[in-house]
mmCIF file of N, CA and C in Angstrom:
data_model
loop_
_atom_site.group_PDB
_atom_site.id
_atom_site.type_symbol
_atom_site.label_atom_id
_atom_site.label_comp_id
_atom_site.label_asym_id
_atom_site.label_seq_id
_atom_site.Cartn_x
_atom_site.Cartn_y
_atom_site.Cartn_z
ATOM 1 N N MET A 1 0.834 -1.158 0.000
ATOM 2 C CA MET A 1 0.000 0.000 0.000
ATOM 3 C C MET A 1 0.894 1.241 0.000
ATOM 4 N N CYS A 2 0.591 2.159 -0.827
ATOM 5 C CA CYS A 2 1.358 3.391 -0.968
ATOM 6 C C CYS A 2 0.484 4.571 -0.516
ATOM 7 N N ILE A 3 1.028 5.338 0.403
ATOM 8 C CA ILE A 3 0.302 6.517 0.880
ATOM 9 C C ILE A 3 0.978 7.743 0.286
ATOM 10 N N ARG A 4 0.193 8.579 -0.331
ATOM 11 C CA ARG A 4 0.734 9.810 -0.903
ATOM 12 C C ARG A 4 0.205 11.004 -0.120
ATOM 13 N N PHE A 5 1.097 11.931 0.089
ATOM 14 C CA PHE A 5 0.715 13.169 0.740
ATOM 15 C C PHE A 5 0.808 14.284 -0.295
ATOM 16 N N TRP A 6 -0.238 15.003 -0.446
ATOM 17 C CA TRP A 6 -0.248 16.112 -1.382
ATOM 18 C C TRP A 6 -0.337 17.403 -0.591
ATOM 19 N N PHE A 7 0.460 18.334 -0.970
ATOM 20 C CA PHE A 7 0.426 19.629 -0.306
ATOM 21 C C PHE A 7 0.744 20.716 -1.318
ATOM 22 N N THR A 8 0.373 21.902 -0.966
ATOM 23 C CA THR A 8 0.673 23.055 -1.804
ATOM 24 C C THR A 8 1.901 23.751 -1.239
ATOM 25 N N PRO A 9 2.968 23.851 -2.020
ATOM 26 C CA PRO A 9 4.159 24.543 -1.509
ATOM 27 C C PRO A 9 3.814 25.988 -1.136
ATOM 28 N N ARG A 10 4.452 26.478 -0.090
ATOM 29 C CA ARG A 10 4.236 27.856 0.324
ATOM 30 C C ARG A 10 5.573 28.565 0.439
ATOM 31 N N ARG A 11 5.483 29.875 0.487
ATOM 32 C CA ARG A 11 6.676 30.697 0.632
ATOM 33 C C ARG A 11 7.324 30.466 1.984
ATOM 34 N N GLY A 12 8.647 30.486 2.005
ATOM 35 C CA GLY A 12 9.375 30.339 3.255
ATOM 36 C C GLY A 12 9.235 31.583 4.118
ATOM 37 N N PRO A 13 9.681 31.534 5.362
ATOM 38 C CA PRO A 13 9.534 32.671 6.280
ATOM 39 C C PRO A 13 10.494 33.830 5.983
ATOM 40 N N ALA A 14 11.477 33.587 5.098
ATOM 41 C CA ALA A 14 12.436 34.649 4.760
ATOM 42 C C ALA A 14 13.092 34.326 3.425
ATOM 43 N N GLU A 15 13.631 35.353 2.792
ATOM 44 C CA GLU A 15 14.354 35.145 1.534
ATOM 45 C C GLU A 15 15.601 34.301 1.765
ATOM 46 N N ASP A 16 16.382 34.647 2.797
ATOM 47 C CA ASP A 16 17.616 33.934 3.119
ATOM 48 C C ASP A 16 17.319 32.952 4.251
ATOM 49 N N LEU A 17 17.004 31.727 3.896
ATOM 50 C CA LEU A 17 16.617 30.730 4.900
ATOM 51 C C LEU A 17 17.773 30.381 5.831
ATOM 52 N N ASN A 18 18.995 30.380 5.325
ATOM 53 C CA ASN A 18 20.147 30.097 6.164
ATOM 54 C C ASN A 18 20.275 31.143 7.272
ATOM 55 N N ALA A 19 20.174 32.411 6.922
ATOM 56 C CA ALA A 19 20.249 33.485 7.919
ATOM 57 C C ALA A 19 19.080 33.396 8.899
ATOM 58 N N TYR A 20 17.912 33.080 8.393
ATOM 59 C CA TYR A 20 16.720 32.959 9.237
ATOM 60 C C TYR A 20 16.914 31.855 10.283
ATOM 61 N N LEU A 21 17.360 30.687 9.855
ATOM 62 C CA LEU A 21 17.548 29.568 10.782
ATOM 63 C C LEU A 21 18.664 29.850 11.781
ATOM 64 N N THR A 22 19.765 30.424 11.303
ATOM 65 C CA THR A 22 20.861 30.754 12.199
ATOM 66 C C THR A 22 20.406 31.728 13.281
ATOM 67 N N ASP A 23 19.648 32.731 12.872
ATOM 68 C CA ASP A 23 19.140 33.708 13.833
ATOM 69 C C ASP A 23 18.225 33.035 14.850
ATOM 70 N N LYS A 24 17.343 32.183 14.395
ATOM 71 C CA LYS A 24 16.399 31.521 15.299
ATOM 72 C C LYS A 24 17.121 30.590 16.267
ATOM 73 N N LEU A 25 18.151 29.907 15.805
ATOM 74 C CA LEU A 25 18.879 28.976 16.668
ATOM 75 C C LEU A 25 19.832 29.680 17.626
ATOM 76 N N SER A 26 20.382 30.827 17.219
ATOM 77 C CA SER A 26 21.425 31.452 18.021
ATOM 78 C C SER A 26 20.945 32.580 18.925
ATOM 79 N N SER A 27 19.772 33.146 18.677
ATOM 80 C CA SER A 27 19.365 34.249 19.549
ATOM 81 C C SER A 27 17.909 34.199 19.984
ATOM 82 N N ALA A 28 17.043 33.672 19.191
ATOM 83 C CA ALA A 28 15.613 33.695 19.519
ATOM 84 C C ALA A 28 15.274 33.024 20.853
ATOM 85 N N PRO A 29 15.905 31.897 21.203
ATOM 86 C CA PRO A 29 15.495 31.248 22.453
ATOM 87 C C PRO A 29 16.023 31.922 23.716
ATOM 88 N N TYR A 30 16.821 32.959 23.572
ATOM 89 C CA TYR A 30 17.453 33.573 24.723
ATOM 90 C C TYR A 30 16.718 34.813 25.220
ATOM 91 N N ARG A 31 16.912 35.092 26.505
ATOM 92 C CA ARG A 31 16.271 36.255 27.112
ATOM 93 C C ARG A 31 16.813 37.561 26.536
ATOM 94 N N TYR A 32 18.125 37.599 26.308
ATOM 95 C CA TYR A 32 18.761 38.811 25.797
ATOM 96 C C TYR A 32 19.287 38.594 24.392
ATOM 97 N N ARG A 33 19.107 39.608 23.562
ATOM 98 C CA ARG A 33 19.631 39.597 22.203
ATOM 99 C C ARG A 33 20.530 40.805 22.048
ATOM 100 N N ALA A 34 21.533 40.667 21.189
ATOM 101 C CA ALA A 34 22.454 41.785 20.971
ATOM 102 C C ALA A 34 22.906 41.822 19.522
ATOM 103 N N THR A 35 23.228 43.014 19.087
ATOM 104 C CA THR A 35 23.850 43.221 17.784
ATOM 105 C C THR A 35 25.136 43.991 18.031
ATOM 106 N N ILE A 36 26.233 43.446 17.515
ATOM 107 C CA ILE A 36 27.560 44.001 17.735
ATOM 108 C C ILE A 36 28.188 44.315 16.381
ATOM 109 N N LEU A 37 28.830 45.461 16.272
ATOM 110 C CA LEU A 37 29.582 45.810 15.066
ATOM 111 C C LEU A 37 31.052 45.548 15.357
ATOM 112 N N PHE A 38 31.604 44.500 14.740
ATOM 113 C CA PHE A 38 33.024 44.194 14.877
ATOM 114 C C PHE A 38 33.796 44.997 13.854
ATOM 115 N N HIS A 39 34.900 45.596 14.288
ATOM 116 C CA HIS A 39 35.731 46.411 13.400
ATOM 117 C C HIS A 39 36.795 45.538 12.753
ATOM 118 N N CYS A 40 36.335 44.588 11.980
ATOM 119 C CA CYS A 40 37.210 43.738 11.188
ATOM 120 C C CYS A 40 36.366 43.130 10.068
ATOM 121 N N PRO A 41 37.001 42.707 9.000
ATOM 122 C CA PRO A 41 36.238 42.130 7.890
ATOM 123 C C PRO A 41 35.540 40.831 8.285
ATOM 124 N N TRP A 42 34.440 40.567 7.644
ATOM 125 C CA TRP A 42 33.664 39.346 7.849
ATOM 126 C C TRP A 42 34.551 38.115 7.717
ATOM 127 N N GLU A 43 35.428 38.126 6.711
ATOM 128 C CA GLU A 43 36.293 36.964 6.442
ATOM 129 C C GLU A 43 37.210 36.627 7.622
ATOM 130 N N ALA A 44 37.551 37.627 8.431
ATOM 131 C CA ALA A 44 38.436 37.390 9.565
ATOM 132 C C ALA A 44 37.754 36.646 10.705
ATOM 133 N N LEU A 45 36.438 36.713 10.789
ATOM 134 C CA LEU A 45 35.719 36.087 11.902
ATOM 135 C C LEU A 45 34.880 34.881 11.519
ATOM 136 N N VAL A 46 34.495 34.768 10.279
ATOM 137 C CA VAL A 46 33.509 33.747 9.902
ATOM 138 C C VAL A 46 33.974 32.323 10.229
ATOM 139 N N GLU A 47 35.241 32.028 10.059
ATOM 140 C CA GLU A 47 35.724 30.674 10.344
ATOM 141 C C GLU A 47 35.827 30.398 11.840
ATOM 142 N N HIS A 48 35.791 31.451 12.665
ATOM 143 C CA HIS A 48 35.918 31.306 14.118
ATOM 144 C C HIS A 48 34.604 31.594 14.839
ATOM 145 N N THR A 49 33.506 31.620 14.086
ATOM 146 C CA THR A 49 32.206 31.916 14.684
ATOM 147 C C THR A 49 31.227 30.807 14.311
ATOM 148 N N SER A 50 30.794 30.090 15.296
ATOM 149 C CA SER A 50 29.830 29.013 15.072
ATOM 150 C C SER A 50 28.453 29.583 14.772
ATOM 151 N N PRO A 51 27.741 28.988 13.819
ATOM 152 C CA PRO A 51 26.379 29.456 13.540
ATOM 153 C C PRO A 51 25.457 29.339 14.754
ATOM 154 N N THR A 52 25.787 28.468 15.695
ATOM 155 C CA THR A 52 24.954 28.349 16.893
ATOM 156 C C THR A 52 25.253 29.454 17.903
ATOM 157 N N ALA A 53 26.383 30.160 17.728
ATOM 158 C CA ALA A 53 26.735 31.261 18.629
ATOM 159 C C ALA A 53 26.115 32.566 18.184
ATOM 160 N N GLY A 54 25.843 32.678 16.908
ATOM 161 C CA GLY A 54 25.266 33.907 16.397
ATOM 162 C C GLY A 54 25.396 33.993 14.894
ATOM 163 N N ARG A 55 24.747 34.997 14.348
ATOM 164 C CA ARG A 55 24.782 35.206 12.898
ATOM 165 C C ARG A 55 25.706 36.363 12.591
ATOM 166 N N LEU A 56 26.682 36.096 11.757
ATOM 167 C CA LEU A 56 27.651 37.096 11.337
ATOM 168 C C LEU A 56 27.296 37.536 9.934
ATOM 169 N N GLU A 57 27.212 38.849 9.724
ATOM 170 C CA GLU A 57 26.889 39.340 8.384
ATOM 171 C C GLU A 57 27.836 40.469 7.990
ATOM 172 N N ARG A 58 28.100 40.545 6.713
ATOM 173 C CA ARG A 58 28.964 41.613 6.194
ATOM 174 C C ARG A 58 28.281 42.961 6.420
ATOM 175 N N TYR A 59 29.077 43.937 6.821
ATOM 176 C CA TYR A 59 28.575 45.301 6.962
ATOM 177 C C TYR A 59 29.198 46.174 5.873
ATOM 178 N N ASP A 60 30.511 46.151 5.803
ATOM 179 C CA ASP A 60 31.241 46.792 4.713
ATOM 180 C C ASP A 60 32.574 46.051 4.580
ATOM 181 N N ASP A 61 33.510 46.595 3.831
ATOM 182 C CA ASP A 61 34.780 45.897 3.613
ATOM 183 C C ASP A 61 35.627 45.763 4.872
ATOM 184 N N HIS A 62 35.355 46.577 5.881
ATOM 185 C CA HIS A 62 36.206 46.616 7.063
ATOM 186 C C HIS A 62 35.490 46.223 8.351
ATOM 187 N N SER A 63 34.225 45.853 8.281
ATOM 188 C CA SER A 63 33.490 45.525 9.498
ATOM 189 C C SER A 63 32.347 44.552 9.207
ATOM 190 N N CYS A 64 31.857 43.945 10.288
ATOM 191 C CA CYS A 64 30.752 42.992 10.164
ATOM 192 C C CYS A 64 29.857 43.091 11.399
ATOM 193 N N LEU A 65 28.606 42.701 11.220
ATOM 194 C CA LEU A 65 27.633 42.693 12.310
ATOM 195 C C LEU A 65 27.493 41.283 12.856
ATOM 196 N N PHE A 66 27.346 41.195 14.163
ATOM 197 C CA PHE A 66 27.156 39.911 14.835
ATOM 198 C C PHE A 66 25.852 39.993 15.623
ATOM 199 N N HIS A 67 24.915 39.103 15.322
ATOM 200 C CA HIS A 67 23.626 39.023 16.014
ATOM 201 C C HIS A 67 23.679 37.777 16.893
ATOM 202 N N THR A 68 23.476 37.961 18.180
ATOM 203 C CA THR A 68 23.608 36.845 19.103
ATOM 204 C C THR A 68 22.603 36.956 20.241
ATOM 205 N N GLY A 69 22.579 35.959 21.080
ATOM 206 C CA GLY A 69 21.697 35.967 22.239
ATOM 207 C C GLY A 69 22.283 35.127 23.356
ATOM 208 N N ALA A 70 21.809 35.377 24.576
ATOM 209 C CA ALA A 70 22.275 34.621 25.733
ATOM 210 C C ALA A 70 21.291 34.805 26.879
ATOM 211 N N ALA A 71 21.484 34.013 27.922
ATOM 212 C CA ALA A 71 20.616 34.096 29.094
ATOM 213 C C ALA A 71 20.879 35.363 29.897
ATOM 214 N N THR A 72 22.119 35.888 29.822
ATOM 215 C CA THR A 72 22.468 37.103 30.550
ATOM 216 C C THR A 72 23.300 38.025 29.660
ATOM 217 N N LEU A 73 23.282 39.307 29.988
ATOM 218 C CA LEU A 73 24.128 40.260 29.265
ATOM 219 C C LEU A 73 25.598 40.019 29.570
ATOM 220 N N ASP A 74 25.908 39.504 30.764
ATOM 221 C CA ASP A 74 27.300 39.191 31.103
ATOM 222 C C ASP A 74 27.863 38.119 30.167
ATOM 223 N N GLU A 75 27.047 37.135 29.825
ATOM 224 C CA GLU A 75 27.499 36.089 28.897
ATOM 225 C C GLU A 75 27.833 36.686 27.536
ATOM 226 N N ILE A 76 27.004 37.586 27.075
ATOM 227 C CA ILE A 76 27.261 38.235 25.786
ATOM 228 C C ILE A 76 28.526 39.078 25.872
ATOM 229 N N ALA A 77 28.682 39.836 26.953
ATOM 230 C CA ALA A 77 29.857 40.685 27.132
ATOM 231 C C ALA A 77 31.139 39.860 27.074
ATOM 232 N N LEU A 78 31.153 38.774 27.795
ATOM 233 C CA LEU A 78 32.339 37.921 27.812
ATOM 234 C C LEU A 78 32.597 37.311 26.437
ATOM 235 N N HIS A 79 31.551 36.819 25.808
ATOM 236 C CA HIS A 79 31.698 36.171 24.501
ATOM 237 C C HIS A 79 32.277 37.123 23.459
ATOM 238 N N ILE A 80 31.762 38.326 23.388
ATOM 239 C CA ILE A 80 32.255 39.246 22.358
ATOM 240 C C ILE A 80 33.645 39.768 22.705
ATOM 241 N N ALA A 81 33.936 39.915 23.999
ATOM 242 C CA ALA A 81 35.270 40.360 24.400
ATOM 243 C C ALA A 81 36.323 39.322 24.022
ATOM 244 N N LEU A 82 35.967 38.052 24.101
ATOM 245 C CA LEU A 82 36.910 36.982 23.789
ATOM 246 C C LEU A 82 37.220 36.854 22.303
ATOM 247 N N LYS A 83 36.478 37.538 21.464
ATOM 248 C CA LYS A 83 36.768 37.497 20.020
ATOM 249 C C LYS A 83 38.116 38.146 19.709
ATOM 250 N N GLY A 84 38.581 39.044 20.593
ATOM 251 C CA GLY A 84 39.872 39.677 20.387
ATOM 252 C C GLY A 84 39.878 40.726 19.294
ATOM 253 N N VAL A 85 38.715 41.314 19.037
ATOM 254 C CA VAL A 85 38.549 42.294 17.966
ATOM 255 C C VAL A 85 37.855 43.526 18.549
ATOM 256 N N ASP A 86 38.260 44.709 18.101
ATOM 257 C CA ASP A 86 37.556 45.915 18.533
ATOM 258 C C ASP A 86 36.114 45.875 18.032
ATOM 259 N N PHE A 87 35.218 46.453 18.819
ATOM 260 C CA PHE A 87 33.798 46.390 18.465
ATOM 261 C C PHE A 87 33.047 47.557 19.066
ATOM 262 N N ARG A 88 31.796 47.685 18.633
ATOM 263 C CA ARG A 88 30.862 48.676 19.187
ATOM 264 C C ARG A 88 29.517 47.986 19.371
ATOM 265 N N VAL A 89 28.877 48.221 20.489
ATOM 266 C CA VAL A 89 27.553 47.667 20.739
ATOM 267 C C VAL A 89 26.533 48.492 19.961
ATOM 268 N N VAL A 90 25.771 47.820 19.124
ATOM 269 C CA VAL A 90 24.683 48.475 18.400
ATOM 270 C C VAL A 90 23.420 48.429 19.253
ATOM 271 N N ASP A 91 23.179 47.276 19.856
ATOM 272 C CA ASP A 91 21.976 47.084 20.660
ATOM 273 C C ASP A 91 22.165 45.859 21.541
ATOM 274 N N PRO A 92 21.735 45.826 22.756
ATOM 275 C CA PRO A 92 21.027 46.843 23.532
ATOM 276 C C PRO A 92 22.023 47.767 24.233
ATOM 277 N N PRO A 93 21.655 49.002 24.472
ATOM 278 C CA PRO A 93 22.577 49.957 25.094
ATOM 279 C C PRO A 93 23.034 49.537 26.492
ATOM 280 N N GLU A 94 22.193 48.814 27.227
ATOM 281 C CA GLU A 94 22.577 48.404 28.585
ATOM 282 C C GLU A 94 23.720 47.391 28.600
ATOM 283 N N LEU A 95 24.030 46.797 27.456
ATOM 284 C CA LEU A 95 25.183 45.897 27.373
ATOM 285 C C LEU A 95 26.476 46.668 27.649
ATOM 286 N N ASN A 96 26.508 47.946 27.318
ATOM 287 C CA ASN A 96 27.700 48.760 27.590
ATOM 288 C C ASN A 96 28.010 48.818 29.088
ATOM 289 N N ASP A 97 26.984 48.870 29.935
ATOM 290 C CA ASP A 97 27.202 48.857 31.390
ATOM 291 C C ASP A 97 27.852 47.555 31.833
ATOM 292 N N ARG A 98 27.419 46.441 31.250
ATOM 293 C CA ARG A 98 27.988 45.137 31.604
ATOM 294 C C ARG A 98 29.439 45.035 31.130
ATOM 295 N N LEU A 99 29.744 45.637 29.979
ATOM 296 C CA LEU A 99 31.125 45.658 29.483
ATOM 297 C C LEU A 99 32.016 46.479 30.403
ATOM 298 N N ARG A 100 31.516 47.628 30.876
ATOM 299 C CA ARG A 100 32.285 48.455 31.809
ATOM 300 C C ARG A 100 32.565 47.692 33.101
ATOM 301 N N ALA A 101 31.556 47.004 33.618
ATOM 302 C CA ALA A 101 31.729 46.229 34.852
ATOM 303 C C ALA A 101 32.740 45.097 34.646
ATOM 304 N N LEU A 102 32.665 44.423 33.509
ATOM 305 C CA LEU A 102 33.609 43.347 33.211
ATOM 306 C C LEU A 102 35.026 43.905 33.084
ATOM 307 N N ALA A 103 35.168 45.030 32.390
ATOM 308 C CA ALA A 103 36.485 45.652 32.229
ATOM 309 C C ALA A 103 37.075 46.044 33.587
ATOM 310 N N ALA A 104 36.254 46.609 34.457
ATOM 311 C CA ALA A 104 36.725 47.012 35.783
ATOM 312 C C ALA A 104 37.151 45.794 36.601
ATOM 313 N N ARG A 105 36.371 44.731 36.560
ATOM 314 C CA ARG A 105 36.685 43.510 37.303
ATOM 315 C C ARG A 105 37.995 42.896 36.797
ATOM 316 N N LEU A 106 38.173 42.850 35.479
ATOM 317 C CA LEU A 106 39.400 42.301 34.905
ATOM 318 C C LEU A 106 40.608 43.175 35.234
ATOM 319 N N THR A 107 40.423 44.482 35.218
ATOM 320 C CA THR A 107 41.510 45.400 35.560
ATOM 321 C C THR A 107 41.927 45.221 37.007
ATOM 322 N N ARG A 108 40.952 45.116 37.922
ATOM 323 C CA ARG A 108 41.274 44.889 39.342
ATOM 324 C C ARG A 108 42.061 43.591 39.515
ATOM 325 N N ALA A 109 41.631 42.545 38.835
ATOM 326 C CA ALA A 109 42.322 41.261 38.931
ATOM 327 C C ALA A 109 43.744 41.368 38.403
ATOM 328 N N ALA A 110 43.919 42.048 37.280
ATOM 329 C CA ALA A 110 45.251 42.198 36.687
ATOM 330 C C ALA A 110 46.154 43.041 37.580
ATOM 331 N N ASP A 111 45.589 44.055 38.224
ATOM 332 C CA ASP A 111 46.383 44.929 39.101
ATOM 333 C C ASP A 111 46.844 44.214 40.361
ATOM 334 N N GLN A 112 46.166 43.131 40.755
ATOM 335 C CA GLN A 112 46.549 42.380 41.945
ATOM 336 C C GLN A 112 47.570 41.293 41.642
ATOM 337 N N ALA A 113 47.867 41.112 40.373
ATOM 338 C CA ALA A 113 48.829 40.065 39.993
ATOM 339 C C ALA A 113 50.211 40.431 40.516
ATOM 340 N N PRO A 114 50.991 39.423 40.946
ATOM 341 C CA PRO A 114 52.340 39.702 41.471
ATOM 342 C C PRO A 114 53.267 40.240 40.401
#
């Protein structure tokens, strides 16, 4: 016995399905979402950025945008700081406060080193 399923194809939820899925997997399930502008070319980060960590997109020849999410802003702050690239927070603005706190904590720790 052969069962056939007939359906009418429909339009996908976005033009770029890869970007759509990456965004949904890397930021949608999290409480906090962020967009970061990295001051380096897309090619410099793409091989070191997992699609499950966030979506990296070209911005111009010298920079790229990173869309990510996490349970806390501290997690995002640490993750983007570990990229080792200069950056600017596009959104959310309160992430800048968490970056300042992280920078101060790291500076205090470094100043106590023998």
